[in-house]
GROMACS .gro file of C-alpha atoms in nm:
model
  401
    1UNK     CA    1  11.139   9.772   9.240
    2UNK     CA    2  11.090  10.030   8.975
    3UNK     CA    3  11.362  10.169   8.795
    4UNK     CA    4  11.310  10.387   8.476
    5UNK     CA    5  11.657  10.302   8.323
    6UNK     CA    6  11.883   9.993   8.440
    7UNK     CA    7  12.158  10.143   8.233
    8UNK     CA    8  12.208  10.442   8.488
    9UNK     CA    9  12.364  10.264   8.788
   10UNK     CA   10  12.756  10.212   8.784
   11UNK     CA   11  12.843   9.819   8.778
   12UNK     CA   12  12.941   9.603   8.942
   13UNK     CA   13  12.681   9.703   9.170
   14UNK     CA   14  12.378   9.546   9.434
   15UNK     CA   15  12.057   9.741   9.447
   16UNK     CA   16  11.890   9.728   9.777
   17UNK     CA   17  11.483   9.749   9.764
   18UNK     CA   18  11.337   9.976  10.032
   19UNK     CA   19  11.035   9.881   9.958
   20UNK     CA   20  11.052   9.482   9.913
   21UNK     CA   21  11.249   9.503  10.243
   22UNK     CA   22  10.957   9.650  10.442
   23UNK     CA   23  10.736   9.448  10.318
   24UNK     CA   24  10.905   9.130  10.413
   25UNK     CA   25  10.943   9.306  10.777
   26UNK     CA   26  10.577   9.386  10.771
   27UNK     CA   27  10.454   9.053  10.648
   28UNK     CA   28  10.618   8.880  10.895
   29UNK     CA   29  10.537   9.083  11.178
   30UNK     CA   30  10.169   9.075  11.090
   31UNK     CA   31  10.168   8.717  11.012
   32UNK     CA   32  10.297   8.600  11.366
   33UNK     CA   33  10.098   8.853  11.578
   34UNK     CA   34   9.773   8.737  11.443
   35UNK     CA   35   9.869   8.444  11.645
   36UNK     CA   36  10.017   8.555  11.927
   37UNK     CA   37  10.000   8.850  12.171
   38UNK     CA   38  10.415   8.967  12.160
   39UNK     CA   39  10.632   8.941  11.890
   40UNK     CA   40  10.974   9.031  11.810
   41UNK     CA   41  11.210   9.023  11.452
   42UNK     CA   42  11.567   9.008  11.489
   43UNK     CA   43  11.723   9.112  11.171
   44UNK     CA   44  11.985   8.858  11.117
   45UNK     CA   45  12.331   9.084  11.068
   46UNK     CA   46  12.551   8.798  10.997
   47UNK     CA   47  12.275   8.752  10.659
   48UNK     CA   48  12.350   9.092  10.539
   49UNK     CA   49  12.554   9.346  10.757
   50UNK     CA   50  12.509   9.669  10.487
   51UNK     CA   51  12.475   9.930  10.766
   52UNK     CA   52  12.207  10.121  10.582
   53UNK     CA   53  12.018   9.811  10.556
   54UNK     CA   54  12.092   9.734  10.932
   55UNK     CA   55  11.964  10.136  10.947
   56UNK     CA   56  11.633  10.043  10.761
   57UNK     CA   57  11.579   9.744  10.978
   58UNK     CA   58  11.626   9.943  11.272
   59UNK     CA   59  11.350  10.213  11.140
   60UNK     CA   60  11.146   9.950  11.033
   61UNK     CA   61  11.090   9.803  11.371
   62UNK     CA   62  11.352   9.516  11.374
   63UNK     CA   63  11.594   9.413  11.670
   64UNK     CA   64  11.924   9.393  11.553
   65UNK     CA   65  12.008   8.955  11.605
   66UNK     CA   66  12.397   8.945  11.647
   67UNK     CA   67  12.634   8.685  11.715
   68UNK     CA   68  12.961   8.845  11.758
   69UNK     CA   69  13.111   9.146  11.936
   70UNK     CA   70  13.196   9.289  11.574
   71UNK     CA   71  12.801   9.290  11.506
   72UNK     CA   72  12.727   9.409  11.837
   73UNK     CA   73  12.948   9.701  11.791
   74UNK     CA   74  12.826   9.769  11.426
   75UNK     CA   75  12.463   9.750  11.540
   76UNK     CA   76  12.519   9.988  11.797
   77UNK     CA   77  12.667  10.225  11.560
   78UNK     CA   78  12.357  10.173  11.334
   79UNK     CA   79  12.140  10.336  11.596
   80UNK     CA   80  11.979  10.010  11.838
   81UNK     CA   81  12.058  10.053  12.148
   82UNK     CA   82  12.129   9.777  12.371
   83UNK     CA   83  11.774   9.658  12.426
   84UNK     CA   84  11.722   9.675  12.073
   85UNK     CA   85  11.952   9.380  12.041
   86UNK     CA   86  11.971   8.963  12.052
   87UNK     CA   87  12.301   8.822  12.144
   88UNK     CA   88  12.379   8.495  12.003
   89UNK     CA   89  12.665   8.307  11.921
   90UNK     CA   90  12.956   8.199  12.064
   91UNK     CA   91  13.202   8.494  11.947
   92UNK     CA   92  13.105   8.737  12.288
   93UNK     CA   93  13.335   8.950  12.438
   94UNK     CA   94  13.350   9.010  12.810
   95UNK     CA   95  13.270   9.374  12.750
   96UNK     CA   96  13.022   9.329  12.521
   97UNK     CA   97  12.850   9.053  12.665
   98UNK     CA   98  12.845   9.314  13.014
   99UNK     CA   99  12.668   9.566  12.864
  100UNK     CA  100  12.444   9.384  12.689
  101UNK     CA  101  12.355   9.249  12.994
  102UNK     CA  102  12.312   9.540  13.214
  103UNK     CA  103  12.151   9.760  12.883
  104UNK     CA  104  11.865   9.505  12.875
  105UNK     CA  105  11.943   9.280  12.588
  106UNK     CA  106  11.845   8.991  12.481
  107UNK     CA  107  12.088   8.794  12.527
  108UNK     CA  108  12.108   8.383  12.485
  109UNK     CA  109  12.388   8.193  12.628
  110UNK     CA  110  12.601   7.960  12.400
  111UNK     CA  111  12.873   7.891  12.557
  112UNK     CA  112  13.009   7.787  12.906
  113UNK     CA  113  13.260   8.088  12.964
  114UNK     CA  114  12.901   8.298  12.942
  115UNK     CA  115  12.786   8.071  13.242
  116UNK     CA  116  13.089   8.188  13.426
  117UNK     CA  117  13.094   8.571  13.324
  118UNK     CA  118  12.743   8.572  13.451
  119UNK     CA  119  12.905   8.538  13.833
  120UNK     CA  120  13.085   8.865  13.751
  121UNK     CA  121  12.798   9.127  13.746
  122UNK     CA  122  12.788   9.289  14.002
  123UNK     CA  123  12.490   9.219  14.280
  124UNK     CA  124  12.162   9.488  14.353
  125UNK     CA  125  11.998   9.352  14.015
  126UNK     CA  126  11.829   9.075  13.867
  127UNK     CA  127  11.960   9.003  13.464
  128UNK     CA  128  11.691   8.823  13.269
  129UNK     CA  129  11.911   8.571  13.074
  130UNK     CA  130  11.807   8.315  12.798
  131UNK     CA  131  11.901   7.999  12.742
  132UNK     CA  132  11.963   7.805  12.368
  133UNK     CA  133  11.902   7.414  12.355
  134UNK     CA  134  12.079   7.219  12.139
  135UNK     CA  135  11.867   7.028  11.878
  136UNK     CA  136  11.905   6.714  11.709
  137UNK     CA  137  11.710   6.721  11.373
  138UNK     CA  138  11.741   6.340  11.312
  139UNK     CA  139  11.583   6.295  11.669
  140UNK     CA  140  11.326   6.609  11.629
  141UNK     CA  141  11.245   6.544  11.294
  142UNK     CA  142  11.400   6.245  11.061
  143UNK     CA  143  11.213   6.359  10.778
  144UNK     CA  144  11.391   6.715  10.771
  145UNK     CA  145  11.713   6.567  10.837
  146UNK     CA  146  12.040   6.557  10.653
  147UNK     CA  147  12.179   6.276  10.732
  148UNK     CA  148  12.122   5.988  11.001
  149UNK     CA  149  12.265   6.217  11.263
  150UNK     CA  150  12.240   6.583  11.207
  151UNK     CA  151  12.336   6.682  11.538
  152UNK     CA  152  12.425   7.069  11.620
  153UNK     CA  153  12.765   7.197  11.806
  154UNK     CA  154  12.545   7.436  11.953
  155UNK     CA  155  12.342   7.481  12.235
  156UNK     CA  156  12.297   7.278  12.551
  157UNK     CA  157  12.222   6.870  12.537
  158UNK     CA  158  11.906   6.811  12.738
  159UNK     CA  159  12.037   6.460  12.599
  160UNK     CA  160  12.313   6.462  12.828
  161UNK     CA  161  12.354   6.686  13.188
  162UNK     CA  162  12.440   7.003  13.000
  163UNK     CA  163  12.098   7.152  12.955
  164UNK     CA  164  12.028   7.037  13.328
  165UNK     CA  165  12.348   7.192  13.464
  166UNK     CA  166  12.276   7.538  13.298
  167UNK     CA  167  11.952   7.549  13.432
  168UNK     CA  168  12.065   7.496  13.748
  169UNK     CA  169  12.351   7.693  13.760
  170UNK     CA  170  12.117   7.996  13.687
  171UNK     CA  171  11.835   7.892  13.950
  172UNK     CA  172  12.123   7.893  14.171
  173UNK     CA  173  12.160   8.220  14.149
  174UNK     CA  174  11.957   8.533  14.308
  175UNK     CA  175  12.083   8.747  14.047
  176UNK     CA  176  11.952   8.518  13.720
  177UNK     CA  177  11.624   8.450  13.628
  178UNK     CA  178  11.611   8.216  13.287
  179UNK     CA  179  11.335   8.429  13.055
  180UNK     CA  180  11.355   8.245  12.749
  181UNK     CA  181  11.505   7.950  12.513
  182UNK     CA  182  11.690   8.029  12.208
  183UNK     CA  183  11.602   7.646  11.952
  184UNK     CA  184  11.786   7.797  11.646
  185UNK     CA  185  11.826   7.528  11.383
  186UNK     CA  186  11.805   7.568  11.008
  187UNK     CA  187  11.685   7.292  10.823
  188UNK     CA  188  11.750   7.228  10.434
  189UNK     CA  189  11.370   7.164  10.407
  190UNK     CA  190  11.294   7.511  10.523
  191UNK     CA  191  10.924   7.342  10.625
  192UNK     CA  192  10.758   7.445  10.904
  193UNK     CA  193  10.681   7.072  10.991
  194UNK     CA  194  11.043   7.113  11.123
  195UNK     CA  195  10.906   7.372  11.333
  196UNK     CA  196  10.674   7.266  11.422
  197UNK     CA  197  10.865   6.959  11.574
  198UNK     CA  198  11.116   7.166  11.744
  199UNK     CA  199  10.860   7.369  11.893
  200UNK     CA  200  10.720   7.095  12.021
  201UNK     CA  201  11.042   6.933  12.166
  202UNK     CA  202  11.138   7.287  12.304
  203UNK     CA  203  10.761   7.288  12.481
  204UNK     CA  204  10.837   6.941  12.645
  205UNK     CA  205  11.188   7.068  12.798
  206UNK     CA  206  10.968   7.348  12.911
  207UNK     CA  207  10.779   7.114  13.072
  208UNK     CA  208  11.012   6.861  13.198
  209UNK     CA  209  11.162   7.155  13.399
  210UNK     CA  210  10.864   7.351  13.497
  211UNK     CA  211  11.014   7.661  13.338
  212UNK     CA  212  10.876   8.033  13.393
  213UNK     CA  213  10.986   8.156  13.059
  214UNK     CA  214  10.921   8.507  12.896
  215UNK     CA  215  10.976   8.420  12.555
  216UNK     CA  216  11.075   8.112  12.282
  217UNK     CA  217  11.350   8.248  11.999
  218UNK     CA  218  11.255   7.994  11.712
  219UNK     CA  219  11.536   8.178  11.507
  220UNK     CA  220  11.549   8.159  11.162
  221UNK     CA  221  11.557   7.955  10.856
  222UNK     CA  222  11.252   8.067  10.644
  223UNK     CA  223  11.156   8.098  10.333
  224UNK     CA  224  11.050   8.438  10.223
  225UNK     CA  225  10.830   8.620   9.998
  226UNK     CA  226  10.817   8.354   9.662
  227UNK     CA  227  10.564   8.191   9.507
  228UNK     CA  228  10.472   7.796   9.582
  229UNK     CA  229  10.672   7.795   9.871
  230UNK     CA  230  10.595   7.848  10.245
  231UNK     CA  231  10.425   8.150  10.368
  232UNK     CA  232  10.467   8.346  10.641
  233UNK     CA  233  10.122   8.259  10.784
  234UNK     CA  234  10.209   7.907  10.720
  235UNK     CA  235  10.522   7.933  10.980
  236UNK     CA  236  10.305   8.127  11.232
  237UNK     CA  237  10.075   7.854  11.241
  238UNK     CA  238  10.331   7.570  11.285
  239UNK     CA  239  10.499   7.759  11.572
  240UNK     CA  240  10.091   7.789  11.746
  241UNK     CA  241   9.983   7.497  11.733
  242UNK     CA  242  10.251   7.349  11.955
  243UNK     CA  243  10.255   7.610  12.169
  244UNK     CA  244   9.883   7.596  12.221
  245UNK     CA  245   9.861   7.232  12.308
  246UNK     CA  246  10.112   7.284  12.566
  247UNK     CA  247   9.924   7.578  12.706
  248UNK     CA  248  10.261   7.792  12.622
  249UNK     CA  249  10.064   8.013  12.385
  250UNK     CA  250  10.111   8.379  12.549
  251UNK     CA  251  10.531   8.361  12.525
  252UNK     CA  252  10.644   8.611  12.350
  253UNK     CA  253  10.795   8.461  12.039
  254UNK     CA  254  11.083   8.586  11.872
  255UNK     CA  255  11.214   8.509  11.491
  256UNK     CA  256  11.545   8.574  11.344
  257UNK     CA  257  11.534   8.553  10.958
  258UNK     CA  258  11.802   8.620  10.734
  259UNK     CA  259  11.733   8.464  10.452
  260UNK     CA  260  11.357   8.521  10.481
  261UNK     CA  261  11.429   8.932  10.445
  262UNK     CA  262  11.729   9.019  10.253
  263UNK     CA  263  11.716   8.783   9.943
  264UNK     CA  264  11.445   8.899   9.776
  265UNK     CA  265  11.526   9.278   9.831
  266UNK     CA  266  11.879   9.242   9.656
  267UNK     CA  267  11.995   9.238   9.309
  268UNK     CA  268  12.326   9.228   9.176
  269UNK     CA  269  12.405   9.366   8.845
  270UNK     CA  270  12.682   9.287   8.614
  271UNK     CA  271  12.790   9.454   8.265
  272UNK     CA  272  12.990   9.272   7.970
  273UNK     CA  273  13.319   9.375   7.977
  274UNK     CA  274  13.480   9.136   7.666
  275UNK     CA  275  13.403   8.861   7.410
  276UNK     CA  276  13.584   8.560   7.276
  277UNK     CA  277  13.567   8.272   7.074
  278UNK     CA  278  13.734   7.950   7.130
  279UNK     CA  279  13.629   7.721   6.907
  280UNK     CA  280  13.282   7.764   6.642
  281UNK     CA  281  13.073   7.677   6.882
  282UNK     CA  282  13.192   7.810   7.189
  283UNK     CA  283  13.182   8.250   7.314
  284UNK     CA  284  13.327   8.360   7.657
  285UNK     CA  285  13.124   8.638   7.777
  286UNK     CA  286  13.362   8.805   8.017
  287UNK     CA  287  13.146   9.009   8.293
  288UNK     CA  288  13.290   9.269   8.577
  289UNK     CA  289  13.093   9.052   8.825
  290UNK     CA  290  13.182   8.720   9.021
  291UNK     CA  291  13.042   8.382   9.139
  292UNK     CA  292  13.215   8.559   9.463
  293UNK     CA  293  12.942   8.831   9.447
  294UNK     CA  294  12.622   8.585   9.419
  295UNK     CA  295  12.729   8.257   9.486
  296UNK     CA  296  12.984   8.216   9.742
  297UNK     CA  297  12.988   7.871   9.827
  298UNK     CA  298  12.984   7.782   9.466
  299UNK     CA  299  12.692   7.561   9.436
  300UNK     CA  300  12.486   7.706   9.181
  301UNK     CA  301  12.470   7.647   8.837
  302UNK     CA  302  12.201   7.862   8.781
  303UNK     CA  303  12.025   8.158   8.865
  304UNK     CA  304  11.722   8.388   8.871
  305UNK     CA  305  11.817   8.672   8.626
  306UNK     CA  306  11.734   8.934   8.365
  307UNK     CA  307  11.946   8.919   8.043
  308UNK     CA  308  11.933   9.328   7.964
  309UNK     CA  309  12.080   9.422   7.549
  310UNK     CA  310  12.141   9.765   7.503
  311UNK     CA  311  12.035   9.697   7.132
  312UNK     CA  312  11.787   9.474   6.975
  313UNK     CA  313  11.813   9.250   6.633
  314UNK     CA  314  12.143   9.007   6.796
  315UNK     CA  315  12.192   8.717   6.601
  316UNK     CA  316  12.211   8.411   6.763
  317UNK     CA  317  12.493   8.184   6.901
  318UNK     CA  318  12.465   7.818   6.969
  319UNK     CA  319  12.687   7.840   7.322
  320UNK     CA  320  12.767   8.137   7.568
  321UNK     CA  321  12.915   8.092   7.873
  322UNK     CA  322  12.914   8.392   8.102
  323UNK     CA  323  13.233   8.408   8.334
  324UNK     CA  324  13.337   8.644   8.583
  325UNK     CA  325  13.605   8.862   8.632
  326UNK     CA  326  13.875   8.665   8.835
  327UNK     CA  327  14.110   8.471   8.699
  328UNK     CA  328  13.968   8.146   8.837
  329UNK     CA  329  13.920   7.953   8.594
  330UNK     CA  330  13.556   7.827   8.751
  331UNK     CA  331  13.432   8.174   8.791
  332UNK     CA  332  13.195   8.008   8.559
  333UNK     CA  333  12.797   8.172   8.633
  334UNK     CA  334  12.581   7.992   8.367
  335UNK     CA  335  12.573   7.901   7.974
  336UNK     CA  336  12.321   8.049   7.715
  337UNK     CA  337  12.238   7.783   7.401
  338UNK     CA  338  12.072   7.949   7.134
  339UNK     CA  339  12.033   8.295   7.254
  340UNK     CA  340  12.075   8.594   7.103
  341UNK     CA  341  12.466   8.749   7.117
  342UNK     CA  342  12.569   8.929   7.407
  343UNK     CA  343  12.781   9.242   7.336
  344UNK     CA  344  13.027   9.440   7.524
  345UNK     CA  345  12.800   9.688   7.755
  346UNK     CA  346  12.548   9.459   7.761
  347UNK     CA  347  12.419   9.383   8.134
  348UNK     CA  348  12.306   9.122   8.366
  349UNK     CA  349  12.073   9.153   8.652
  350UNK     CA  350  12.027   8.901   8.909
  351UNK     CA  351  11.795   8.869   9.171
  352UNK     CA  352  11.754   8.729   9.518
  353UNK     CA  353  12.096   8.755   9.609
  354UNK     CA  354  12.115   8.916   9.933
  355UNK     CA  355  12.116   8.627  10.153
  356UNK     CA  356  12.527   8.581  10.292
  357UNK     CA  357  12.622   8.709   9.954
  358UNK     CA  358  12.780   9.050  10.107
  359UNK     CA  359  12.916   8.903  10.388
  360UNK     CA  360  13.070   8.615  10.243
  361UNK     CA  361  13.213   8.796   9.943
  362UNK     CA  362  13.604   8.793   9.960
  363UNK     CA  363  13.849   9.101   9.904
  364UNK     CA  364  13.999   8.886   9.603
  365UNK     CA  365  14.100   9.029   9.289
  366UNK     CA  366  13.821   9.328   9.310
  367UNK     CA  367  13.722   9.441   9.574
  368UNK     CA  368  13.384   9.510   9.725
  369UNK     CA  369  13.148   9.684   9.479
  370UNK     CA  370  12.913   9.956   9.552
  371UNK     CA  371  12.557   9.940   9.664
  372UNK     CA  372  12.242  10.157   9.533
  373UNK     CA  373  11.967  10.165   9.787
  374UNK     CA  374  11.608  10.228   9.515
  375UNK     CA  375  11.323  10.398   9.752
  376UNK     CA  376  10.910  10.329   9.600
  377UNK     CA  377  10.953  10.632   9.371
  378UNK     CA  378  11.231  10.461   9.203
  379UNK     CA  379  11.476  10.700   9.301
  380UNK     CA  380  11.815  10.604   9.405
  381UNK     CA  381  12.098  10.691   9.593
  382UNK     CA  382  12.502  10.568   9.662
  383UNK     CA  383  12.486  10.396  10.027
  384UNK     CA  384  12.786  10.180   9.973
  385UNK     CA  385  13.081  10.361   9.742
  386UNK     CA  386  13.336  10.033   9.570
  387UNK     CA  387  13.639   9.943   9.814
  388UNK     CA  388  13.968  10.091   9.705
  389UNK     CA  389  14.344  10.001   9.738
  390UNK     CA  390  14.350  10.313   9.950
  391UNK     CA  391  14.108  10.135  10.191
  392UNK     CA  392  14.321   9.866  10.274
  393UNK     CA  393  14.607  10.079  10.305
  394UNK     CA  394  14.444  10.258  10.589
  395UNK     CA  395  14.408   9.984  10.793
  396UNK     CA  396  14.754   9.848  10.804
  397UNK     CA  397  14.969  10.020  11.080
  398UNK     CA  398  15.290   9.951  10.905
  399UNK     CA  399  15.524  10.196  10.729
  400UNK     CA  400  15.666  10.113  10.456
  401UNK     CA  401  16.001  10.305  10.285
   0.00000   0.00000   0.00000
């Protein structure tokens, strides 16, 4: 991303990279179809739901991969139409799940009221209709594990009748025909051994059941664009090889990455609002940013970022510790030791944030901050204005004297 002056954008604010977006998308894309004939990338809303990067996705190439009837409605209004769309999930609604359906969609079952609602469209068609199996990591692949039994509440158990009974209950049916198998599983490894493993284990249900499939959703889970880590190519490969040695190599394989597309192409910047000392050692560098805005599950302690001084020649100080701007008293983001001062209007950029950042990040204290989309030229543009008071206000039906 190339921006002449950082000082120009309002804080707190994300900046959204057309450019590093695309080429994710691209990357990707290219990567799997030099190994297979059809490919599909469901941009993972639940990852990032920013319409105009939802918009980008959709202009871009991307299915929209949705797993609620909130997404599905906010994908729609982004432009895919239903065949532009993966359902997931276990948060359908009848008349979502229904149009979906008859609109062409791909759409996986989860759950067992989605067996039944199946029996209610109407006859004079045949529905394509996937299927997700449930996978056991510690069974699939120990190494990738966490734990001696990372099982999954989702999917169905080819371990017990479940899996079985699904299949059968669409067989049964002149209506169905079962195109595909959904094997979404993230591990903590991110390696495509793990892949490769459930690819394999997916390819031996396949089997077992002599199934006529269209196409394999692997999900997501992936690593992006970053150095010394797992390429794209690298994935593609571990998803072939399985599939080739089962002679399953012309389904059409689908990906769902999240993670893999939106952290990269995110940054979240952050200006110095106040200063304190509380001892002679110690400075509180108060920022209008929040753990809530990069780290929502708390976990980090550190993170990929670009210290920006709006002056040079800053003496030193032995201990900084850069807060937020809640008044939780943890809304701690990392310490500086022998760095030079920061100063009030001073800012802080971090990258790789826009992986369940947005989506995760609560109403609390201040609200939701704007978002700057930058395009290759390095010119930008408002796609998100801050939340207001007045916002909420709007959407509570009561009247107050």
């Amino acid at each position: 991303m190339v921006v002449s002056n950082i000082f120009q954008f309002s804080t707190p604010c994300f900046i959204f990279d057309e450019a590093e977006f695309q080429r994710g998308v691209a990357g990707f894309h290219d990567a799997l179809a030099l190994k297979f004939k059809s490919v599909a990338i469901g941009y993972s809303v639940k990852t990032n739901s920013l319409p105009y990067a939802l918009m980008q996705a959709h202009r871009f190439g991307c299915k929209a991969e949705v797993v609620s009837h909130d997404e599905y409605r906010l994908a729609r209004l982004c432009g895919f139409a239903p065949n532009d769309i993966i359902y997931n999930g276990p948060m359908k609604s009848w008349e979502t799940f229904h149009e979906a359906m008859v609109g062409g969609a791909i759409v996986n079952i989860e759950t067992k009221r989605e067996l039944q609602w199946l029996d209610r469209l109407s006859e004079g068609h045949v529905y394509n209709v996937g299927l997700r199996l449930n996978i056991n990591i510690s069974k699939v692949s120990p190494e990738d594990a966490d734990g001696e039994d990372d099982n999954s509440r989702f999917g169905f158990s080819d371990e017990t009748d479940e899996f079985a009974d699904a299949v059968n209950f669409i067989s049964s049916r002149s209506k169905l025909r079962l195109a595909g198998l959904h094997i979404h599983r993230t591990a903590h490894s991110r390696s495509p051994r793990f892949y490769e493993r459930s690819i394999e284990y997916a390819a031996s249900v396949i089997k077992k059941y002599d199934l006529d499939l269209d196409y394999l959703d692997v999900g997501g889970g992936y690593f992006g664009i970053f150095p010394n880590k797992p390429t794209f190519e690298d994935y593609a490969e571990s998803f072939y090889r399985p599939l080739k040695k089962a002679g399953l190599e012309n389904l059409k394989i689908i990906v769902e990455p999240g993670n893999a597309l939106t952290a990269s192409c995110f940054k979240f910047l952050s200006e110095v609002i106040d200063v304190k000392k509380v001892d002679e050692k110690t400075r509180f560098v108060t920022t209008d940013g929040s753990r809530n805005d990069i780290d929502p599950f708390f976990k980090k302690t550190d993170y990929l970022k670009e210290i920006l001084y709006k002056s040079d020649n800053r003496d030193t100080e032995p201990l900084q510790i850069i807060t937020g701007c809640t008044c939780l008293e943890y809304d701690r983001l990392f310490t500086l030791t022998n760095k030079p001062r920061l100063e009030v209007g001073d800012r802080i950029l971090y990258n790789n944030v826009g992986a369940y950042t947005m989506t995760l990040s609560p109403q609390f204290i201040r609200l939701w901050p704007r978002v700057y989309a930058v395009d290759r030229e390095g010119e930008y543009k408002l796609v998100r204005r801050e939340s207001r008071a007045e916002d909420i206000m709007k959407l509570n039906q009561s009247k107050y004297e």
